[in-house]
């Protein structure tokens, strides 16, 4: 495991991987390994694979399948690391219904030598004080084992378990004093990202605390260079909101199906290539339209269905409680996805088109 001194928050694409399940809700281990290799994309996909986030349905799975998915994914990322190819990190979502289960998953992450862990304090039912939870429960747990591992916070109002649905800026300011807390993944507006950036900078040097954009499409607006008088005003406003600090990375759930394409999107956004940013944004908006129906979004079911159609996995089952595609929706999605795949291949460089062959065992 890296020491904290060398654990600089990585930049780039973080993919919160889905969990491949059978009809009984058990993890299909071979499929999960194939998915991990697909997301690595022969070194052109994920910079970070984040297992057991919301996209992994952690809040709908029992402890055993959660821990099995973690073990398989981290093992596969570590196997890739031994090849000496482009480095990819394995981050473990340790959030669980209780503090005891959360710390148990933290212990598993330590045993597996994961690169980092991610925790959403407000989603843990028996956490009433997020600051105390990190300062005491997590810090004491790590101290007792003589271990340190980078910890990233996760702020997502959709999974909050209590009255508080967002981490308060003051909490982030206090938590950022801990040496092992290295950043935060935020599914919220740029304004809230800016609040957290300002809070962390009270106690961290620039770059020592990473901000990761959870609403992936925001990067096209946040990182786009502006022209003209009003464009420059908008750019200055964005810089003001983020306190002159660009995000360290993007956390893109749709990249489960498009790992190379989202890596390309991150790179052209960093480069400020406005024309290509606009092209990719339009293509990803087309993908979103594929899984939005009058009865609501079916994003997770669509990702799994797409992976099945590509031949990456053998099952598109979702966990109990996750909205599934009905037969009519599945047919409509299949047709729309096939057309979009053809358009992606026609418009993007071949190098940046995801390839199911990446899922094969080396």
CSV table of C-alpha atoms in Angstrom, one decimal:
chain,number,residue,atom,x,y,z
A,1,UNK,CA,0.0,0.0,0.0
A,2,UNK,CA,1.3,3.5,-0.8
A,3,UNK,CA,2.2,5.8,2.1
A,4,UNK,CA,0.0,8.9,2.5
A,5,UNK,CA,3.0,11.0,1.5
A,6,UNK,CA,2.9,9.5,-2.0
A,7,UNK,CA,-0.8,9.3,-2.3
A,8,UNK,CA,-1.5,12.4,-4.4
A,9,UNK,CA,-5.2,12.6,-5.5
A,10,UNK,CA,-5.1,11.1,-9.0
A,11,UNK,CA,-6.4,13.1,-11.9
A,12,UNK,CA,-8.7,11.7,-14.6
A,13,UNK,CA,-11.6,9.4,-15.2
A,14,UNK,CA,-13.1,7.5,-12.3
A,15,UNK,CA,-15.7,4.8,-13.3
A,16,UNK,CA,-18.1,3.7,-10.5
A,17,UNK,CA,-18.5,0.2,-11.8
A,18,UNK,CA,-21.9,-1.6,-11.9
A,19,UNK,CA,-22.2,-5.0,-10.1
A,20,UNK,CA,-22.9,-8.0,-12.4
A,21,UNK,CA,-25.5,-10.2,-10.7
A,22,UNK,CA,-27.4,-13.4,-11.4
A,23,UNK,CA,-31.2,-13.7,-11.1
A,24,UNK,CA,-30.7,-14.4,-7.3
A,25,UNK,CA,-28.7,-11.3,-6.6
A,26,UNK,CA,-25.4,-13.1,-6.3
A,27,UNK,CA,-22.2,-11.7,-7.9
A,28,UNK,CA,-21.1,-13.3,-11.2
A,29,UNK,CA,-17.4,-13.3,-10.5
A,30,UNK,CA,-16.1,-14.0,-14.0
A,31,UNK,CA,-18.4,-11.4,-15.4
A,32,UNK,CA,-17.2,-8.8,-12.8
A,33,UNK,CA,-13.6,-9.5,-13.8
A,34,UNK,CA,-14.5,-9.1,-17.5
A,35,UNK,CA,-16.2,-5.8,-16.8
A,36,UNK,CA,-13.1,-4.6,-14.9
A,37,UNK,CA,-10.9,-5.4,-17.8
A,38,UNK,CA,-13.3,-3.7,-20.2
A,39,UNK,CA,-13.3,-0.5,-18.0
A,40,UNK,CA,-9.4,-0.5,-18.0
A,41,UNK,CA,-9.8,-0.5,-21.8
A,42,UNK,CA,-6.2,-1.6,-22.5
A,43,UNK,CA,-4.9,1.5,-20.8
A,44,UNK,CA,-7.3,3.9,-22.5
A,45,UNK,CA,-10.2,3.7,-20.1
A,46,UNK,CA,-10.4,4.3,-16.4
A,47,UNK,CA,-7.8,6.0,-14.3
A,48,UNK,CA,-9.7,4.8,-11.2
A,49,UNK,CA,-12.2,2.0,-10.9
A,50,UNK,CA,-14.6,2.7,-8.0
A,51,UNK,CA,-16.3,-0.4,-6.8
A,52,UNK,CA,-19.5,-0.4,-4.6
A,53,UNK,CA,-20.6,3.1,-5.2
A,54,UNK,CA,-24.3,4.0,-5.9
A,55,UNK,CA,-23.9,2.7,-9.4
A,56,UNK,CA,-22.8,-0.6,-7.9
A,57,UNK,CA,-26.1,-0.8,-6.0
A,58,UNK,CA,-24.4,-1.0,-2.7
A,59,UNK,CA,-27.5,0.2,-0.9
A,60,UNK,CA,-29.6,-2.7,-2.5
A,61,UNK,CA,-27.2,-5.6,-1.9
A,62,UNK,CA,-26.5,-7.7,1.2
A,63,UNK,CA,-23.0,-7.6,2.9
A,64,UNK,CA,-21.8,-10.8,1.3
A,65,UNK,CA,-22.3,-9.9,-2.4
A,66,UNK,CA,-21.0,-6.3,-1.7
A,67,UNK,CA,-17.8,-7.7,-0.3
A,68,UNK,CA,-17.4,-10.3,-3.0
A,69,UNK,CA,-17.7,-7.7,-5.7
A,70,UNK,CA,-15.1,-5.6,-4.0
A,71,UNK,CA,-12.7,-8.5,-3.7
A,72,UNK,CA,-13.0,-9.6,-7.3
A,73,UNK,CA,-12.7,-6.0,-8.7
A,74,UNK,CA,-9.6,-5.1,-6.6
A,75,UNK,CA,-7.9,-8.3,-7.5
A,76,UNK,CA,-8.4,-7.7,-11.2
A,77,UNK,CA,-7.1,-4.1,-11.0
A,78,UNK,CA,-4.1,-5.3,-9.1
A,79,UNK,CA,-3.5,-8.0,-11.7
A,80,UNK,CA,-3.5,-5.3,-14.4
A,81,UNK,CA,-1.0,-3.3,-12.3
A,82,UNK,CA,1.4,-6.2,-12.3
A,83,UNK,CA,1.6,-6.1,-16.1
A,84,UNK,CA,3.4,-2.8,-15.9
A,85,UNK,CA,0.9,-1.1,-18.2
A,86,UNK,CA,-0.7,2.3,-17.5
A,87,UNK,CA,-1.5,2.5,-13.8
A,88,UNK,CA,-5.1,2.2,-12.7
A,89,UNK,CA,-6.3,2.6,-9.1
A,90,UNK,CA,-8.9,0.5,-7.3
A,91,UNK,CA,-11.1,2.6,-4.9
A,92,UNK,CA,-13.5,0.7,-2.6
A,93,UNK,CA,-16.8,2.1,-1.6
A,94,UNK,CA,-17.0,1.2,2.1
A,95,UNK,CA,-20.4,2.8,2.9
A,96,UNK,CA,-22.8,0.3,4.5
A,97,UNK,CA,-26.0,0.5,6.5
A,98,UNK,CA,-24.2,0.6,9.9
A,99,UNK,CA,-20.9,1.9,11.3
A,100,UNK,CA,-19.9,-1.7,12.1
A,101,UNK,CA,-20.4,-2.9,8.6
A,102,UNK,CA,-18.7,0.1,7.2
A,103,UNK,CA,-15.6,-0.5,9.3
A,104,UNK,CA,-15.7,-4.1,8.4
A,105,UNK,CA,-15.5,-3.2,4.7
A,106,UNK,CA,-12.7,-0.8,5.5
A,107,UNK,CA,-10.8,-3.7,6.9
A,108,UNK,CA,-11.4,-5.7,3.8
A,109,UNK,CA,-10.1,-2.8,1.7
A,110,UNK,CA,-6.9,-2.8,3.8
A,111,UNK,CA,-6.5,-6.6,3.5
A,112,UNK,CA,-6.9,-6.4,-0.3
A,113,UNK,CA,-4.4,-3.5,-0.6
A,114,UNK,CA,-6.9,-1.2,-2.3
A,115,UNK,CA,-5.5,2.2,-3.4
A,116,UNK,CA,-8.2,4.2,-1.5
A,117,UNK,CA,-11.6,4.0,0.0
A,118,UNK,CA,-14.7,6.2,-0.5
A,119,UNK,CA,-17.4,6.8,2.2
A,120,UNK,CA,-20.7,8.6,2.3
A,121,UNK,CA,-21.1,9.4,6.0
A,122,UNK,CA,-24.7,10.7,5.6
A,123,UNK,CA,-25.8,7.4,4.1
A,124,UNK,CA,-24.8,5.4,7.2
A,125,UNK,CA,-27.9,5.1,9.4
A,126,UNK,CA,-26.2,5.2,12.8
A,127,UNK,CA,-23.9,8.2,12.0
A,128,UNK,CA,-25.3,11.3,13.6
A,129,UNK,CA,-22.1,13.4,13.4
A,130,UNK,CA,-20.0,12.9,10.2
A,131,UNK,CA,-17.0,14.8,11.7
A,132,UNK,CA,-16.8,12.6,14.8
A,133,UNK,CA,-17.3,9.5,12.6
A,134,UNK,CA,-14.1,10.3,10.6
A,135,UNK,CA,-12.2,11.8,13.6
A,136,UNK,CA,-12.9,8.9,15.9
A,137,UNK,CA,-14.4,5.8,14.3
A,138,UNK,CA,-12.3,5.8,11.2
A,139,UNK,CA,-9.1,7.4,12.6
A,140,UNK,CA,-9.1,5.1,15.7
A,141,UNK,CA,-9.8,2.1,13.5
A,142,UNK,CA,-6.8,2.9,11.3
A,143,UNK,CA,-4.6,3.7,14.2
A,144,UNK,CA,-5.3,0.4,15.9
A,145,UNK,CA,-4.1,-1.4,12.8
A,146,UNK,CA,-1.1,0.9,12.3
A,147,UNK,CA,-2.4,1.6,8.8
A,148,UNK,CA,-3.3,4.6,6.7
A,149,UNK,CA,-5.2,4.6,3.4
A,150,UNK,CA,-6.5,7.6,1.4
A,151,UNK,CA,-10.1,8.3,2.2
A,152,UNK,CA,-12.4,10.2,-0.2
A,153,UNK,CA,-15.8,11.6,0.9
A,154,UNK,CA,-18.9,11.0,-1.1
A,155,UNK,CA,-21.6,13.6,-1.2
A,156,UNK,CA,-24.9,12.5,-2.8
A,157,UNK,CA,-28.3,13.7,-1.6
A,158,UNK,CA,-30.0,10.7,-3.2
A,159,UNK,CA,-28.5,8.2,-0.7
A,160,UNK,CA,-28.7,10.2,2.5
A,161,UNK,CA,-30.2,8.1,5.4
A,162,UNK,CA,-31.3,11.0,7.7
A,163,UNK,CA,-32.5,14.6,7.8
A,164,UNK,CA,-29.2,16.0,6.5
A,165,UNK,CA,-28.8,15.3,2.8
A,166,UNK,CA,-25.6,17.3,2.1
A,167,UNK,CA,-22.3,17.6,3.9
A,168,UNK,CA,-22.1,21.0,5.5
A,169,UNK,CA,-19.2,23.1,4.4
A,170,UNK,CA,-18.1,23.5,8.0
A,171,UNK,CA,-18.0,19.7,8.3
A,172,UNK,CA,-15.8,19.4,5.2
A,173,UNK,CA,-13.5,22.1,6.6
A,174,UNK,CA,-13.1,20.1,9.8
A,175,UNK,CA,-12.7,16.7,8.1
A,176,UNK,CA,-10.1,18.0,5.6
A,177,UNK,CA,-7.7,18.5,8.6
A,178,UNK,CA,-7.3,14.7,8.8
A,179,UNK,CA,-4.2,13.6,7.0
A,180,UNK,CA,-5.9,10.6,5.4
A,181,UNK,CA,-8.9,12.5,3.9
A,182,UNK,CA,-7.8,13.4,0.4
A,183,UNK,CA,-10.8,14.6,-1.5
A,184,UNK,CA,-14.5,14.5,-2.2
A,185,UNK,CA,-16.7,13.2,-5.0
A,186,UNK,CA,-19.7,15.5,-5.3
A,187,UNK,CA,-23.0,14.9,-7.2
A,188,UNK,CA,-24.1,18.5,-7.1
A,189,UNK,CA,-23.8,21.9,-8.8
A,190,UNK,CA,-20.6,23.7,-9.4
A,191,UNK,CA,-21.5,26.1,-6.6
A,192,UNK,CA,-21.4,23.3,-4.1
A,193,UNK,CA,-18.2,22.1,-5.5
A,194,UNK,CA,-16.8,25.5,-4.9
A,195,UNK,CA,-18.0,25.5,-1.3
A,196,UNK,CA,-16.1,22.3,-0.6
A,197,UNK,CA,-13.0,23.6,-2.4
A,198,UNK,CA,-12.9,26.7,-0.3
A,199,UNK,CA,-13.4,24.7,2.9
A,200,UNK,CA,-10.6,22.3,2.2
A,201,UNK,CA,-8.1,25.0,1.2
A,202,UNK,CA,-8.1,26.2,4.8
A,203,UNK,CA,-6.0,23.2,5.8
A,204,UNK,CA,-4.5,21.7,2.6
A,205,UNK,CA,-2.1,22.9,-0.1
A,206,UNK,CA,-3.5,23.3,-3.6
A,207,UNK,CA,-3.8,19.9,-5.2
A,208,UNK,CA,-3.6,17.9,-1.9
A,209,UNK,CA,-7.4,17.7,-1.7
A,210,UNK,CA,-9.1,16.5,-4.9
A,211,UNK,CA,-12.6,17.6,-6.0
A,212,UNK,CA,-14.3,15.0,-8.3
A,213,UNK,CA,-17.3,15.9,-10.4
A,214,UNK,CA,-20.1,13.4,-9.9
A,215,UNK,CA,-22.5,14.9,-12.4
A,216,UNK,CA,-20.3,14.0,-15.3
A,217,UNK,CA,-21.8,16.2,-18.0
A,218,UNK,CA,-20.9,19.3,-15.9
A,219,UNK,CA,-17.3,19.1,-17.1
A,220,UNK,CA,-18.2,20.2,-20.5
A,221,UNK,CA,-19.5,23.5,-19.1
A,222,UNK,CA,-17.0,23.9,-16.2
A,223,UNK,CA,-13.9,23.3,-18.4
A,224,UNK,CA,-14.9,24.9,-21.6
A,225,UNK,CA,-12.9,28.0,-22.6
A,226,UNK,CA,-15.2,31.0,-23.3
A,227,UNK,CA,-15.0,33.7,-26.0
A,228,UNK,CA,-16.7,37.1,-26.3
A,229,UNK,CA,-17.7,39.5,-23.5
A,230,UNK,CA,-20.5,37.4,-22.0
A,231,UNK,CA,-18.5,34.2,-22.4
A,232,UNK,CA,-15.6,35.7,-20.5
A,233,UNK,CA,-18.0,36.8,-17.7
A,234,UNK,CA,-19.3,33.2,-17.5
A,235,UNK,CA,-15.8,31.8,-17.3
A,236,UNK,CA,-14.9,34.2,-14.6
A,237,UNK,CA,-18.0,33.2,-12.7
A,238,UNK,CA,-17.1,29.6,-12.9
A,239,UNK,CA,-13.6,30.3,-11.7
A,240,UNK,CA,-15.1,32.3,-8.8
A,241,UNK,CA,-17.4,29.4,-7.9
A,242,UNK,CA,-14.5,27.0,-7.9
A,243,UNK,CA,-11.9,29.4,-6.4
A,244,UNK,CA,-9.7,29.1,-9.4
A,245,UNK,CA,-9.3,25.3,-9.0
A,246,UNK,CA,-10.3,22.9,-11.7
A,247,UNK,CA,-11.7,19.5,-10.8
A,248,UNK,CA,-9.2,16.7,-10.2
A,249,UNK,CA,-11.4,14.3,-12.2
A,250,UNK,CA,-14.8,13.2,-13.3
A,251,UNK,CA,-16.8,10.3,-11.9
A,252,UNK,CA,-18.9,9.0,-14.8
A,253,UNK,CA,-21.4,6.2,-14.4
A,254,UNK,CA,-22.2,6.1,-18.2
A,255,UNK,CA,-18.5,5.2,-18.7
A,256,UNK,CA,-19.4,1.7,-17.7
A,257,UNK,CA,-20.5,1.3,-21.3
A,258,UNK,CA,-18.2,4.0,-22.8
A,259,UNK,CA,-14.8,3.8,-20.9
A,260,UNK,CA,-12.6,4.9,-23.7
A,261,UNK,CA,-15.0,7.5,-24.9
A,262,UNK,CA,-15.2,9.1,-21.5
A,263,UNK,CA,-11.4,9.1,-21.1
A,264,UNK,CA,-11.3,10.9,-24.4
A,265,UNK,CA,-13.9,13.4,-23.1
A,266,UNK,CA,-11.8,14.1,-20.0
A,267,UNK,CA,-8.7,14.7,-22.1
A,268,UNK,CA,-10.3,17.0,-24.7
A,269,UNK,CA,-12.0,18.9,-21.8
A,270,UNK,CA,-8.6,19.4,-20.1
A,271,UNK,CA,-7.2,20.6,-23.4
A,272,UNK,CA,-10.1,23.0,-23.9
A,273,UNK,CA,-10.9,21.6,-27.3
A,274,UNK,CA,-14.3,23.2,-27.6
A,275,UNK,CA,-15.3,21.6,-30.9
A,276,UNK,CA,-14.7,18.0,-29.7
A,277,UNK,CA,-16.2,18.8,-26.3
A,278,UNK,CA,-19.4,19.8,-28.0
A,279,UNK,CA,-19.4,16.7,-30.2
A,280,UNK,CA,-18.9,14.4,-27.2
A,281,UNK,CA,-21.5,16.2,-25.1
A,282,UNK,CA,-24.1,15.8,-27.9
A,283,UNK,CA,-23.3,12.1,-28.2
A,284,UNK,CA,-23.6,11.5,-24.5
A,285,UNK,CA,-26.8,13.4,-24.3
A,286,UNK,CA,-28.1,11.0,-27.0
A,287,UNK,CA,-27.2,8.1,-24.8
A,288,UNK,CA,-29.1,9.6,-21.9
A,289,UNK,CA,-32.2,9.9,-24.1
A,290,UNK,CA,-31.9,6.1,-24.8
A,291,UNK,CA,-32.9,5.2,-21.2
A,292,UNK,CA,-35.3,8.0,-20.3
A,293,UNK,CA,-39.0,6.8,-20.6
A,294,UNK,CA,-42.3,8.3,-19.6
A,295,UNK,CA,-42.2,6.1,-16.4
A,296,UNK,CA,-38.8,7.4,-15.5
A,297,UNK,CA,-35.0,6.8,-16.0
A,298,UNK,CA,-33.6,3.3,-16.2
A,299,UNK,CA,-29.9,4.2,-16.2
A,300,UNK,CA,-28.5,1.2,-14.3
A,301,UNK,CA,-30.7,-1.3,-16.2
A,302,UNK,CA,-29.6,0.4,-19.4
A,303,UNK,CA,-25.9,0.2,-18.6
A,304,UNK,CA,-26.2,-3.5,-17.8
A,305,UNK,CA,-28.3,-4.2,-20.8
A,306,UNK,CA,-25.8,-2.4,-23.0
A,307,UNK,CA,-22.9,-4.5,-21.6
A,308,UNK,CA,-24.9,-7.6,-22.2
A,309,UNK,CA,-25.5,-6.6,-25.8
A,310,UNK,CA,-21.8,-5.9,-26.3
A,311,UNK,CA,-20.9,-9.4,-25.1
A,312,UNK,CA,-18.9,-8.0,-22.1
A,313,UNK,CA,-21.2,-9.8,-19.5
A,314,UNK,CA,-23.7,-12.6,-19.5
A,315,UNK,CA,-26.4,-11.1,-17.3
A,316,UNK,CA,-28.2,-7.7,-17.2
A,317,UNK,CA,-30.0,-8.5,-13.9
A,318,UNK,CA,-30.5,-5.6,-11.5
A,319,UNK,CA,-30.7,-5.8,-7.7
A,320,UNK,CA,-34.1,-5.9,-6.0
A,321,UNK,CA,-35.5,-2.4,-5.8
A,322,UNK,CA,-33.6,-1.1,-8.8
A,323,UNK,CA,-36.0,-0.1,-11.7
A,324,UNK,CA,-35.7,-2.6,-14.6
A,325,UNK,CA,-36.4,-2.3,-18.3
A,326,UNK,CA,-39.6,-4.0,-19.4
A,327,UNK,CA,-39.7,-5.8,-22.7
A,328,UNK,CA,-40.9,-2.9,-24.7
A,329,UNK,CA,-38.3,-0.5,-23.1
A,330,UNK,CA,-35.6,-3.1,-23.7
A,331,UNK,CA,-36.4,-3.3,-27.4
A,332,UNK,CA,-36.5,0.5,-27.8
A,333,UNK,CA,-33.2,0.8,-25.9
A,334,UNK,CA,-31.5,-1.9,-28.0
A,335,UNK,CA,-32.4,-0.1,-31.3
A,336,UNK,CA,-31.3,3.3,-30.0
A,337,UNK,CA,-28.0,1.9,-28.6
A,338,UNK,CA,-27.2,0.1,-31.8
A,339,UNK,CA,-27.6,3.3,-33.8
A,340,UNK,CA,-25.6,5.3,-31.3
A,341,UNK,CA,-22.7,2.8,-31.3
A,342,UNK,CA,-22.6,3.1,-35.1
A,343,UNK,CA,-22.5,6.9,-34.8
A,344,UNK,CA,-19.8,6.8,-32.2
A,345,UNK,CA,-17.6,4.6,-34.4
A,346,UNK,CA,-18.1,6.9,-37.4
A,347,UNK,CA,-17.4,10.1,-35.5
A,348,UNK,CA,-14.6,9.3,-33.0
A,349,UNK,CA,-11.0,8.1,-33.6
A,350,UNK,CA,-10.9,4.3,-33.5
A,351,UNK,CA,-8.4,4.4,-30.6
A,352,UNK,CA,-11.1,6.1,-28.4
A,353,UNK,CA,-14.0,3.7,-29.3
A,354,UNK,CA,-14.5,1.1,-26.5
A,355,UNK,CA,-13.8,-2.5,-27.6
A,356,UNK,CA,-15.5,-5.6,-26.1
A,357,UNK,CA,-12.2,-7.4,-26.8
A,358,UNK,CA,-10.6,-5.5,-23.9
A,359,UNK,CA,-12.7,-7.7,-21.6
A,360,UNK,CA,-10.8,-10.9,-22.6
A,361,UNK,CA,-8.4,-12.4,-20.1
A,362,UNK,CA,-4.8,-11.7,-21.1
